Structures are given as C-alpha cells and as structure tokens.
Coordinates of C-alpha atoms in Angstrom, one line a residue:
M8 CA 20.7 -59.4 38.3
Q9 CA 22.2 -62.7 39.6
N10 CA 21.3 -65.9 37.9
T11 CA 20.4 -68.6 40.5
G12 CA 17.9 -70.7 38.6
Q13 CA 17.8 -72.2 35.2
E14 CA 17.8 -69.1 33.0
P15 CA 20.3 -69.1 30.1
S16 CA 23.6 -67.2 30.6
E17 CA 24.9 -64.5 28.3
R18 CA 28.3 -66.2 28.3
T19 CA 29.1 -68.6 25.4
G20 CA 31.6 -71.3 24.7
T21 CA 31.9 -74.8 26.0
T22 CA 34.5 -77.5 26.7
E23 CA 34.9 -81.1 25.7
G24 CA 33.6 -82.2 29.1
V25 CA 30.5 -80.1 28.9
A26 CA 29.7 -81.3 25.4
L27 CA 30.1 -84.9 26.6
L28 CA 28.0 -84.2 29.7
T29 CA 25.1 -82.9 27.7
G30 CA 25.3 -85.5 24.8
D31 CA 24.5 -89.2 24.6
P32 CA 24.0 -90.4 28.2
K33 CA 25.4 -93.9 27.7
R34 CA 28.6 -92.5 26.1
A35 CA 28.8 -89.9 28.9
I36 CA 28.5 -92.5 31.6
L37 CA 31.2 -94.7 30.1
K38 CA 33.6 -91.8 29.3
L39 CA 33.2 -90.1 32.6
S40 CA 33.3 -93.2 34.7
V41 CA 36.6 -94.6 33.5
P42 CA 38.8 -91.7 34.8
M43 CA 37.0 -91.7 38.1
I44 CA 37.3 -95.5 38.5
A45 CA 41.0 -95.2 37.7
A46 CA 41.5 -92.4 40.2
M47 CA 39.6 -94.3 42.9
L48 CA 41.5 -97.5 42.3
L49 CA 44.7 -95.5 42.9
M50 CA 43.2 -94.1 46.1
S51 CA 42.0 -97.5 47.3
T52 CA 45.4 -98.9 46.4
Y53 CA 46.8 -96.4 48.8
N54 CA 44.4 -97.4 51.5
L55 CA 45.4 -101.1 51.0
V56 CA 49.1 -100.2 51.0
D57 CA 48.6 -98.1 54.0
A58 CA 46.9 -101.0 55.8
I59 CA 49.8 -103.3 54.7
W60 CA 52.4 -101.0 56.2
V61 CA 50.4 -100.5 59.4
A62 CA 49.9 -104.2 59.7
G63 CA 53.7 -104.5 60.2
L64 CA 53.2 -102.6 63.4
G65 CA 50.9 -105.3 64.8
S66 CA 47.2 -106.0 65.3
D67 CA 46.9 -103.2 67.9
A68 CA 47.9 -100.6 65.2
L69 CA 45.3 -102.1 62.8
A70 CA 42.6 -102.0 65.4
A71 CA 43.6 -98.4 66.3
V72 CA 43.1 -97.3 62.7
G73 CA 39.8 -99.2 62.8
F74 CA 38.5 -97.3 65.8
M75 CA 39.5 -93.9 64.3
T76 CA 38.2 -94.7 60.8
P77 CA 34.5 -94.0 61.5
V78 CA 35.5 -90.5 62.8
F79 CA 37.5 -89.8 59.7
M80 CA 34.6 -91.2 57.6
I81 CA 32.4 -88.4 59.2
L82 CA 34.8 -85.8 57.9
M83 CA 35.1 -87.4 54.5
G84 CA 31.4 -87.9 54.4
L85 CA 30.9 -84.1 55.0
S86 CA 33.3 -83.2 52.2
V87 CA 32.1 -85.8 49.7
G88 CA 28.5 -85.2 50.6
L89 CA 28.8 -81.4 50.1
G90 CA 30.7 -82.3 46.9
A91 CA 27.6 -84.2 45.7
G92 CA 25.5 -81.1 46.3
V93 CA 28.0 -78.9 44.5
T94 CA 28.1 -81.3 41.5
S95 CA 24.3 -81.5 41.3
A96 CA 23.8 -77.8 41.5
I97 CA 26.4 -76.9 39.0
A98 CA 25.5 -79.7 36.5
R99 CA 21.9 -78.7 36.6
R100 CA 22.8 -75.1 35.7
I101 CA 25.2 -76.2 33.0
G102 CA 22.4 -78.4 31.5
A103 CA 20.1 -75.4 31.5
G104 CA 22.7 -73.1 29.8
N105 CA 23.2 -71.0 33.0
R106 CA 27.0 -70.6 33.0
E107 CA 27.1 -67.6 35.3
G108 CA 24.9 -69.4 37.8
A109 CA 27.4 -72.4 37.6
D110 CA 30.3 -70.0 38.3
N111 CA 28.7 -68.4 41.2
T112 CA 27.7 -71.7 42.7
A113 CA 31.4 -72.9 42.5
V114 CA 32.7 -69.8 44.4
H115 CA 30.0 -70.3 47.1
A116 CA 31.2 -73.9 47.4
I117 CA 34.9 -73.1 47.9
L118 CA 34.0 -70.4 50.5
L119 CA 31.8 -72.9 52.3
S120 CA 34.7 -75.5 52.5
L121 CA 37.0 -72.8 54.0
V122 CA 34.4 -71.8 56.6
L123 CA 33.7 -75.4 57.7
S124 CA 37.5 -76.1 57.9
A125 CA 38.0 -73.2 60.3
A126 CA 35.1 -74.5 62.5
L127 CA 36.0 -78.2 62.5
T128 CA 39.8 -78.6 62.7
L129 CA 40.5 -77.8 66.4
P130 CA 37.5 -79.7 67.8
L131 CA 38.4 -82.8 65.8
I132 CA 42.0 -82.7 67.1
L133 CA 41.0 -82.1 70.7
L134 CA 38.3 -84.8 70.7
A135 CA 40.2 -87.5 69.0
G136 CA 41.3 -89.1 72.3
P137 CA 38.0 -89.0 74.2
V138 CA 36.2 -90.3 71.1
A139 CA 38.6 -93.2 70.8
V140 CA 37.9 -94.2 74.4
L141 CA 34.2 -93.7 73.9
L142 CA 34.3 -96.1 70.9
G143 CA 35.8 -98.8 73.0
A144 CA 39.4 -98.7 71.8
G145 CA 40.6 -99.8 75.2
D146 CA 44.4 -100.5 75.2
T147 CA 44.6 -99.2 71.6
A148 CA 43.2 -95.8 72.6
G149 CA 46.6 -94.1 72.7
L150 CA 47.6 -95.3 69.3
A151 CA 44.1 -94.3 67.9
T152 CA 44.5 -90.8 69.4
V153 CA 47.9 -90.2 67.9
Y154 CA 46.7 -91.4 64.5
G155 CA 43.5 -89.2 64.6
Q156 CA 45.1 -86.0 65.9
T157 CA 47.7 -86.1 63.1
L158 CA 45.2 -86.9 60.5
F159 CA 42.8 -84.1 61.4
T160 CA 45.4 -81.4 61.0
G161 CA 44.7 -81.8 57.3
T162 CA 41.0 -81.0 57.6
V163 CA 41.1 -77.9 55.4
F164 CA 42.8 -79.9 52.6
V165 CA 40.3 -82.7 52.8
L166 CA 37.4 -80.4 52.5
F167 CA 38.9 -78.2 49.8
T168 CA 40.1 -81.0 47.5
N169 CA 36.7 -82.8 47.6
I170 CA 34.8 -79.6 46.8
A171 CA 37.2 -78.9 43.9
Y172 CA 36.8 -82.4 42.6
A173 CA 33.1 -81.9 42.7
I174 CA 33.3 -78.7 40.6
L175 CA 35.5 -80.5 38.0
R176 CA 33.1 -83.4 37.9
A177 CA 30.1 -81.1 37.4
E178 CA 31.6 -79.8 34.2
G179 CA 32.5 -83.2 32.9
D180 CA 36.2 -82.9 33.6
M181 CA 36.8 -86.3 35.1
T182 CA 40.3 -86.6 33.5
R183 CA 41.8 -83.7 35.5
T184 CA 40.0 -85.1 38.6
M185 CA 41.7 -88.4 38.0
Y186 CA 45.1 -86.7 37.7
A187 CA 44.7 -84.9 41.0
M188 CA 43.3 -87.9 42.9
G189 CA 45.9 -90.3 41.4
A190 CA 48.8 -88.0 42.3
S191 CA 47.6 -87.7 45.9
S192 CA 47.5 -91.5 46.2
I193 CA 50.9 -92.1 44.6
I194 CA 52.5 -89.5 46.9
N195 CA 50.9 -91.1 49.9
I196 CA 52.1 -94.6 48.9
V197 CA 55.7 -93.3 48.5
L198 CA 55.6 -91.4 51.9
D199 CA 54.1 -94.2 54.0
P200 CA 57.2 -96.4 54.5
I201 CA 59.4 -93.4 54.7
L202 CA 57.5 -91.8 57.5
I203 CA 56.2 -95.0 59.3
Y204 CA 59.5 -96.9 59.4
G205 CA 62.2 -94.6 57.9
A206 CA 61.5 -91.7 60.2
G207 CA 60.4 -94.0 63.0
M208 CA 57.0 -92.2 63.4
G209 CA 54.9 -95.4 63.5
I210 CA 51.2 -95.0 63.1
A211 CA 51.5 -91.1 63.2
G212 CA 53.6 -91.4 60.0
A213 CA 50.7 -93.1 58.2
A214 CA 48.4 -90.2 59.0
L215 CA 51.0 -87.5 58.2
A216 CA 51.6 -89.1 54.8
T217 CA 47.9 -88.6 54.0
V218 CA 48.0 -85.0 55.1
I219 CA 51.1 -84.1 53.1
S220 CA 49.8 -85.8 49.9
I221 CA 46.4 -83.9 50.0
A222 CA 48.1 -80.6 50.7
L223 CA 50.4 -81.0 47.7
V224 CA 47.5 -81.8 45.4
S225 CA 45.6 -78.7 46.8
V226 CA 48.4 -76.6 45.4
V227 CA 48.0 -78.1 41.9
I228 CA 44.2 -77.5 42.0
L229 CA 44.8 -73.9 42.9
F230 CA 47.1 -73.6 40.0
W231 CA 44.5 -74.9 37.6
F232 CA 41.7 -72.6 38.8
F233 CA 43.7 -69.4 39.4
V234 CA 46.7 -69.5 37.1
R235 CA 45.9 -71.6 34.0
K236 CA 42.2 -70.6 34.2
D237 CA 41.2 -73.2 31.5
T238 CA 38.3 -74.7 33.3
Y239 CA 34.7 -74.2 32.1
V240 CA 33.7 -72.9 35.6
S241 CA 35.4 -69.7 36.8
L242 CA 36.3 -69.0 40.4
S243 CA 37.2 -65.3 40.0
R244 CA 35.8 -62.7 42.3
R245 CA 34.1 -61.0 39.3
V246 CA 31.6 -63.9 39.1
F247 CA 30.8 -64.0 42.8
S248 CA 27.5 -62.5 44.1
P249 CA 26.5 -63.6 47.6
D250 CA 23.2 -65.5 47.3
L251 CA 21.4 -67.5 50.0
S252 CA 19.4 -69.5 47.5
T253 CA 22.7 -70.8 46.0
I254 CA 23.9 -72.1 49.4
I255 CA 20.5 -73.7 50.0
D256 CA 20.6 -75.4 46.6
I257 CA 24.0 -76.9 47.5
L258 CA 22.9 -77.9 51.0
K259 CA 19.6 -79.5 49.9
V260 CA 21.6 -82.3 48.3
G261 CA 24.9 -81.8 50.2
L262 CA 23.6 -82.2 53.7
P263 CA 21.5 -85.3 53.1
A264 CA 24.4 -86.8 51.2
S265 CA 26.7 -86.0 54.1
L266 CA 24.3 -87.6 56.5
E267 CA 24.4 -90.7 54.3
F268 CA 28.1 -90.9 55.1
F269 CA 27.4 -90.2 58.7
L270 CA 25.0 -93.2 58.6
M271 CA 27.8 -95.4 57.3
S272 CA 30.0 -94.1 60.1
A273 CA 27.3 -94.8 62.6
L274 CA 26.9 -98.3 61.2
A275 CA 30.6 -98.9 61.4
I276 CA 30.5 -97.8 65.1
I277 CA 27.5 -100.1 65.8
I278 CA 29.3 -103.0 64.1
N279 CA 32.5 -102.3 65.9
A280 CA 30.7 -102.4 69.2
L281 CA 28.8 -105.5 68.3
L282 CA 32.1 -107.2 67.3
V283 CA 33.9 -106.2 70.5
G284 CA 31.0 -107.7 72.5
I285 CA 31.1 -110.9 70.6
S286 CA 34.8 -111.5 69.9
G287 CA 37.0 -108.6 71.1
T288 CA 39.2 -106.1 69.3
D289 CA 40.6 -108.8 66.9
A290 CA 37.2 -109.0 65.3
V291 CA 37.3 -105.2 64.7
A292 CA 40.7 -105.7 63.1
V293 CA 39.3 -108.3 60.8
Y294 CA 36.3 -106.1 59.9
T295 CA 38.4 -103.0 59.3
T296 CA 41.0 -104.8 57.2
G297 CA 38.4 -106.8 55.2
W298 CA 36.3 -103.7 54.6
R299 CA 39.2 -102.0 53.0
V300 CA 39.2 -104.8 50.4
V301 CA 35.4 -104.4 50.0
M302 CA 35.8 -100.7 49.4
F303 CA 38.4 -101.4 46.8
A304 CA 36.1 -103.9 45.1
I305 CA 33.1 -101.5 44.9
I306 CA 35.2 -98.7 43.4
P307 CA 33.8 -99.2 39.9
F308 CA 30.3 -98.7 41.2
V309 CA 31.3 -95.5 43.1
G310 CA 33.0 -94.2 40.0
I311 CA 30.0 -94.9 37.8
S312 CA 27.7 -93.3 40.4
T313 CA 29.7 -90.0 40.4
A314 CA 29.1 -89.9 36.6
V315 CA 25.4 -90.5 37.3
V316 CA 25.2 -87.4 39.5
S317 CA 26.8 -85.2 36.8
V318 CA 25.0 -86.7 33.7
G319 CA 21.7 -87.1 35.6
G320 CA 21.9 -83.5 36.8
A321 CA 22.6 -82.1 33.4
A322 CA 19.7 -84.2 31.9
Y323 CA 17.3 -83.0 34.6
G324 CA 18.4 -79.3 34.1
A325 CA 17.7 -79.7 30.4
R326 CA 14.4 -81.5 31.1
K327 CA 15.5 -84.6 29.2
Y328 CA 13.8 -87.1 31.4
E329 CA 14.1 -90.0 28.9
H330 CA 17.9 -89.5 29.2
L331 CA 17.5 -89.7 32.9
K332 CA 15.9 -93.1 32.6
T333 CA 18.7 -94.2 30.3
V334 CA 21.3 -93.1 32.8
H335 CA 19.6 -95.1 35.5
T336 CA 19.1 -98.3 33.5
F337 CA 22.5 -98.3 31.9
S338 CA 24.4 -97.5 35.1
V339 CA 22.7 -100.2 37.1
G340 CA 23.2 -102.9 34.4
L341 CA 26.8 -102.0 34.0
G342 CA 27.4 -102.1 37.7
V343 CA 25.8 -105.5 38.2
V344 CA 27.9 -107.1 35.4
I345 CA 31.1 -105.7 37.0
A346 CA 29.9 -106.8 40.5
I347 CA 29.4 -110.4 39.4
A348 CA 32.9 -110.6 38.0
M349 CA 34.3 -108.9 41.1
S350 CA 32.5 -111.5 43.3
A351 CA 34.0 -114.4 41.5
I352 CA 37.5 -113.0 41.6
T353 CA 37.3 -112.2 45.3
W354 CA 36.0 -115.7 46.2
L355 CA 38.9 -117.3 44.4
I356 CA 41.7 -115.3 45.8
A357 CA 40.4 -114.5 49.3
P358 CA 43.2 -116.5 51.0
Q359 CA 45.9 -114.7 49.0
I360 CA 44.3 -111.3 49.8
A361 CA 44.2 -112.1 53.5
L362 CA 47.9 -113.1 53.4
I363 CA 48.8 -109.6 52.3
F364 CA 47.5 -108.1 55.5
T365 CA 48.7 -110.9 57.9
Y366 CA 52.3 -111.2 56.9
S367 CA 53.7 -110.3 60.3
P368 CA 53.7 -112.7 63.3
E369 CA 51.6 -110.2 65.3
S370 CA 48.8 -110.2 62.7
A371 CA 49.0 -113.8 61.3
H372 CA 46.2 -115.1 63.5
L373 CA 43.7 -112.8 61.7
A374 CA 44.0 -114.5 58.4
P375 CA 41.2 -117.2 58.7
G376 CA 38.7 -114.5 59.8
I377 CA 39.6 -112.2 57.0
V378 CA 39.1 -115.1 54.4
V379 CA 35.6 -115.8 55.8
F380 CA 34.7 -112.2 55.7
L381 CA 35.8 -111.7 52.1
Q382 CA 34.0 -114.8 50.8
I383 CA 30.7 -113.8 52.5
M384 CA 31.0 -110.3 51.1
C385 CA 31.0 -111.8 47.5
F386 CA 27.2 -112.0 47.9
F387 CA 27.2 -108.3 48.9
Y388 CA 28.6 -106.8 45.7
P389 CA 25.8 -107.5 43.1
F390 CA 23.2 -105.6 45.1
V391 CA 25.4 -102.5 45.6
P392 CA 24.8 -101.0 42.1
P393 CA 21.0 -100.8 42.2
G394 CA 21.2 -98.9 45.5
I395 CA 24.1 -96.6 44.8
M396 CA 23.0 -95.7 41.3
S397 CA 19.4 -94.9 42.4
G398 CA 20.7 -92.7 45.2
S399 CA 22.9 -90.8 42.6
I400 CA 19.8 -90.3 40.4
F401 CA 18.1 -88.5 43.3
Q402 CA 21.2 -86.5 44.2
G403 CA 21.7 -85.4 40.6
T404 CA 18.1 -84.2 40.4
G405 CA 18.3 -82.2 43.6
K406 CA 16.3 -84.7 45.7
G407 CA 18.9 -85.3 48.4
T408 CA 16.4 -86.2 51.1
T409 CA 15.1 -89.1 49.1
S410 CA 18.6 -90.5 48.7
L411 CA 19.1 -90.1 52.4
A412 CA 15.8 -92.0 53.1
I413 CA 17.1 -94.9 51.1
S414 CA 20.3 -94.9 53.1
V415 CA 18.5 -94.8 56.4
L416 CA 16.5 -97.8 55.4
R417 CA 19.5 -99.7 54.2
N418 CA 22.0 -98.9 57.0
L419 CA 20.1 -98.0 60.2
L420 CA 17.1 -100.4 59.6
F421 CA 18.0 -103.3 57.4
I422 CA 21.7 -103.9 58.0
T423 CA 21.6 -103.0 61.7
L424 CA 18.6 -105.3 62.3
F425 CA 20.0 -108.2 60.4
T426 CA 23.5 -108.0 61.9
W427 CA 22.1 -108.0 65.4
A428 CA 19.6 -110.7 64.8
L429 CA 21.9 -113.1 63.0
A430 CA 24.9 -112.5 65.4
I431 CA 23.1 -112.6 68.8
P432 CA 19.6 -114.1 68.9
M433 CA 20.5 -116.7 66.1
G434 CA 23.9 -117.3 67.7
M435 CA 26.0 -117.0 64.5
G436 CA 28.6 -114.7 66.1
E437 CA 31.0 -112.9 63.7
A438 CA 29.7 -114.7 60.7
G439 CA 26.2 -113.5 61.6
V440 CA 27.5 -109.9 61.4
W441 CA 28.9 -110.5 57.9
W442 CA 25.7 -112.2 56.7
G443 CA 23.6 -109.4 58.2
I444 CA 25.5 -106.9 56.1
V445 CA 24.7 -108.9 53.0
A446 CA 21.0 -109.4 53.8
G447 CA 20.5 -105.7 54.6
D448 CA 22.3 -104.6 51.5
I449 CA 20.1 -106.9 49.3
L450 CA 16.9 -105.5 50.7
G451 CA 18.1 -101.9 50.6
G452 CA 19.3 -102.2 47.0
I453 CA 15.9 -103.5 45.8
V454 CA 14.0 -100.8 47.6
G455 CA 16.3 -98.0 46.2
Y456 CA 16.0 -99.3 42.7
L457 CA 12.2 -99.5 42.7
W458 CA 11.9 -96.1 44.2
A459 CA 14.1 -94.5 41.5
R460 CA 12.1 -96.2 38.7
L461 CA 8.9 -94.9 40.1
Y462 CA 10.3 -91.4 40.4
I463 CA 11.7 -91.3 36.8
A464 CA 8.4 -92.7 35.4
R465 CA 6.5 -89.9 37.1
L466 CA 8.9 -87.3 35.7
I467 CA 8.4 -88.6 32.2
A468 CA 4.6 -88.7 32.6
T469 CA 4.5 -85.1 33.7
A470 CA 7.2 -83.8 31.3
N471 CA 4.9 -81.2 29.9
G472 CA 4.0 -79.8 33.4
P473 CA 5.8 -77.2 35.5
H474 CA 9.5 -77.8 36.1
T475 CA 11.5 -77.0 39.3
A476 CA 15.3 -77.3 39.6

C-alpha cells in the first residue's frame, strides 16, 4: 500500500542533511541558510552583471529587459512556487519518518515539471511579442520580443532545475543546491559578453546565455539523481506509485506560492504602467535596474526563508511545534539584523552602485534616479524578514493559502494603494512610487508576522489534539 501521509516507512538510514534538518532548529537554520545565501548571491551577481552588459547596449535595451522581466517572473514564480510545495511535502514526510512517501512525492514533482514544460513553452514563445506591446513597451517592443522568445526556449530547464533544487532542499542538502545554482550563475556570467558582444547577438545573447547555463546544470542534476544515486530521496521508477493525493499535497502549497510570484509580477506590471504614465520608459529603466540591486540585497532573507520552509516542515511533520516557534523567532531576528546592516551599506554606496549601471553615454542620464531609488529602498529592507519568514512558516506547514493571503494584502492592497496615492493624488511622482513600495511593505510585514505568531500559538495550545499534515 502506498504511503501518502505521515506513516513511518520501512526503509532506514539517513544523511547528514536529514539529521541536521530534524535536529536543533537554530543550528539547522544557520547551516542550511549559508549555502543557499551563497548560491543566491552568485545568481544575483549574474543578474547584476547581465544588467551591466545589457546597459552597454543603451537605455532601450535596459527598458526592453524590464518589460519582459514580469513575464519571466511568472515562469520563475510557477517553478519556484511549485518548488515550495515540493519542499514542504517532502520535508513533512521526512520529519514523520515516511521515506517512501518522500520518494514518491519527488517523482511526482519531476513528472509535473515535465508536463508543465510541454504545455507552456510554445505559448510563451508565441505570445512574447504581443505581451510586450500590451505592457506598453512602445519603441522597445522589438527588443523585448527578441529577448523574451530566446529566453522562453529554456522553459523546461527552468522548471526542472527549480523542482530539483526543491527536492534537495527538502532533504537538507543545501550544499549540493549551492553548487548547482552557483555553477549556473558562473557559466552565465562567462557567456554574457561572449554572446552579447563577441558573437554580436546583442540582447538575444543575454537570454541565450541564461538558457545554456541552466541546461548544462540540468545535466549535472540528472547525474546526481540517476548515476551517483547518493541522495536521501530516490527518483527510481521502483518508488513511483501514481497518487492524486500526493499531487494535491504539492499543489496546496505550490499553487498559492506560485500565485504569490504572479502577484509580484502583477505588481511590477502595475508599477511599470504607473511609471510610464508619470515619467516615460526611462522611469521603467530606473525601476528595473534599481530593483535588481534590491533583489541582490534581500538575498540573505530569501536564503533564510528557504531554510525555514524545510526546517519548519520537518518540525511540523514531527509535531514539534515549539521548534516551529523557535524557527520563526530566530529567522525573523536574524533577518532584521542583516537588513539593518544592508540598509546602511546601500545608503552609503548608492552613487557608486548607480555608476555601475550608467557607465555608457546612452544610460548616464539614469544615474540620479537610480541613486534616489536605492536610498529610499533602504527603509524597505528591515520589514522584509518579518513578512517573508512568516510566509515560509505557513508554506512549510502546508498552509499555502494563508501565505498567499498575506502576499495579496501586501502587494495588491497595501503597496498598490500607497504607490498610486503618493505618486498621483499627492503629486510626488516617481519618488511617490518608491515611498509607496516602502509603506506597503512595512504594513504587510507587520500583518504577516502577527498572523504567524497567532497560528503557532494555536498549534502549541492544541498540541495534544488531532494532527493533520
């Protein structure tokens, strides 16, 4: 009979990652966060380097990337969101000692990524041009189309790698995840100037570099799972038993988590439209470029939050609710300390950061706007950890819709309302958009934190009652 719940498995044995995952929660958060932060720093370094190389093509190229970025964020959101569902489902089974259930969930996840790739690749390629026009790309629509169509040829690799990373994270193997993500970023960094300028491909070269790097890493991941076979979770056909409840368990966290990324894409589209109406496409270039720096700065929080999903899921599966409280408190505190330091550094070197992206005569006029954006965003950072860690607590415990609700409040209500109100009725223009992002994030972070504390308190209070995974 197939194990799909929290029953113990007959299989025995463990790995260093699983032992860490199910041990002291503070140590687990620290040990599991560091490799993820390192990997994500490399990935964001690639994003920054990519922007630097594209900046050499002029502000139109930067804006073109900016218009296609929300669309790519939707694809990334789907893959990372489903990955959160996979991590949560597998980690809860590992915490409960159900290794066979963890194996079967992993196989379901890989098959799901392949099915989605087959369904999405062609539509994304065909719709890149019309979507660019719809988003207001104007004269940059041609560049945006070329960039998007090239990028979306790698849809299968994007989905597969993110699901594979999720499986490794679920079993506490952040180091191997770091190697794969880091290798992809380094390959991308090396290929960018070669394809953009050396091969004369321009903006299409930047997209192709991304596709090639992810494809090469996919080969390495396949080698780990199917040749070396030294992971805790197995992907062999022997462990696979089709089971609808397993898919549902992945999707009940994965779909809401994906929708959270869709909300961020929708927010980016709203902000782009607002900026075009206020100041034109140059404002979009400022926002897109500056936001790359923001995403780089918040990497430590994202890295910690991925560990929270794994450690929190294992604690929930084992019914160790006090550990869940420790995970939340420790991760938020650690994130806030890092955020304050990051804010101070960004404020001090904002002009130098802006110079990196405005070195060409075609983009030099964007420098003052980027400096203003970065310095205002310094007030954004300290309120990211309470929100993101709280959302990860809900994802880890299988409550994906609650995490989604917090994101809806933060992105579609608080941030959208404040950016519009400050930019237009209050007449603050571009700066109003930036301050609106900050105000919405502050309120959203507070709401998310209080919601998670209440949820954990209720779990602890009913620890002796019936348990559902």
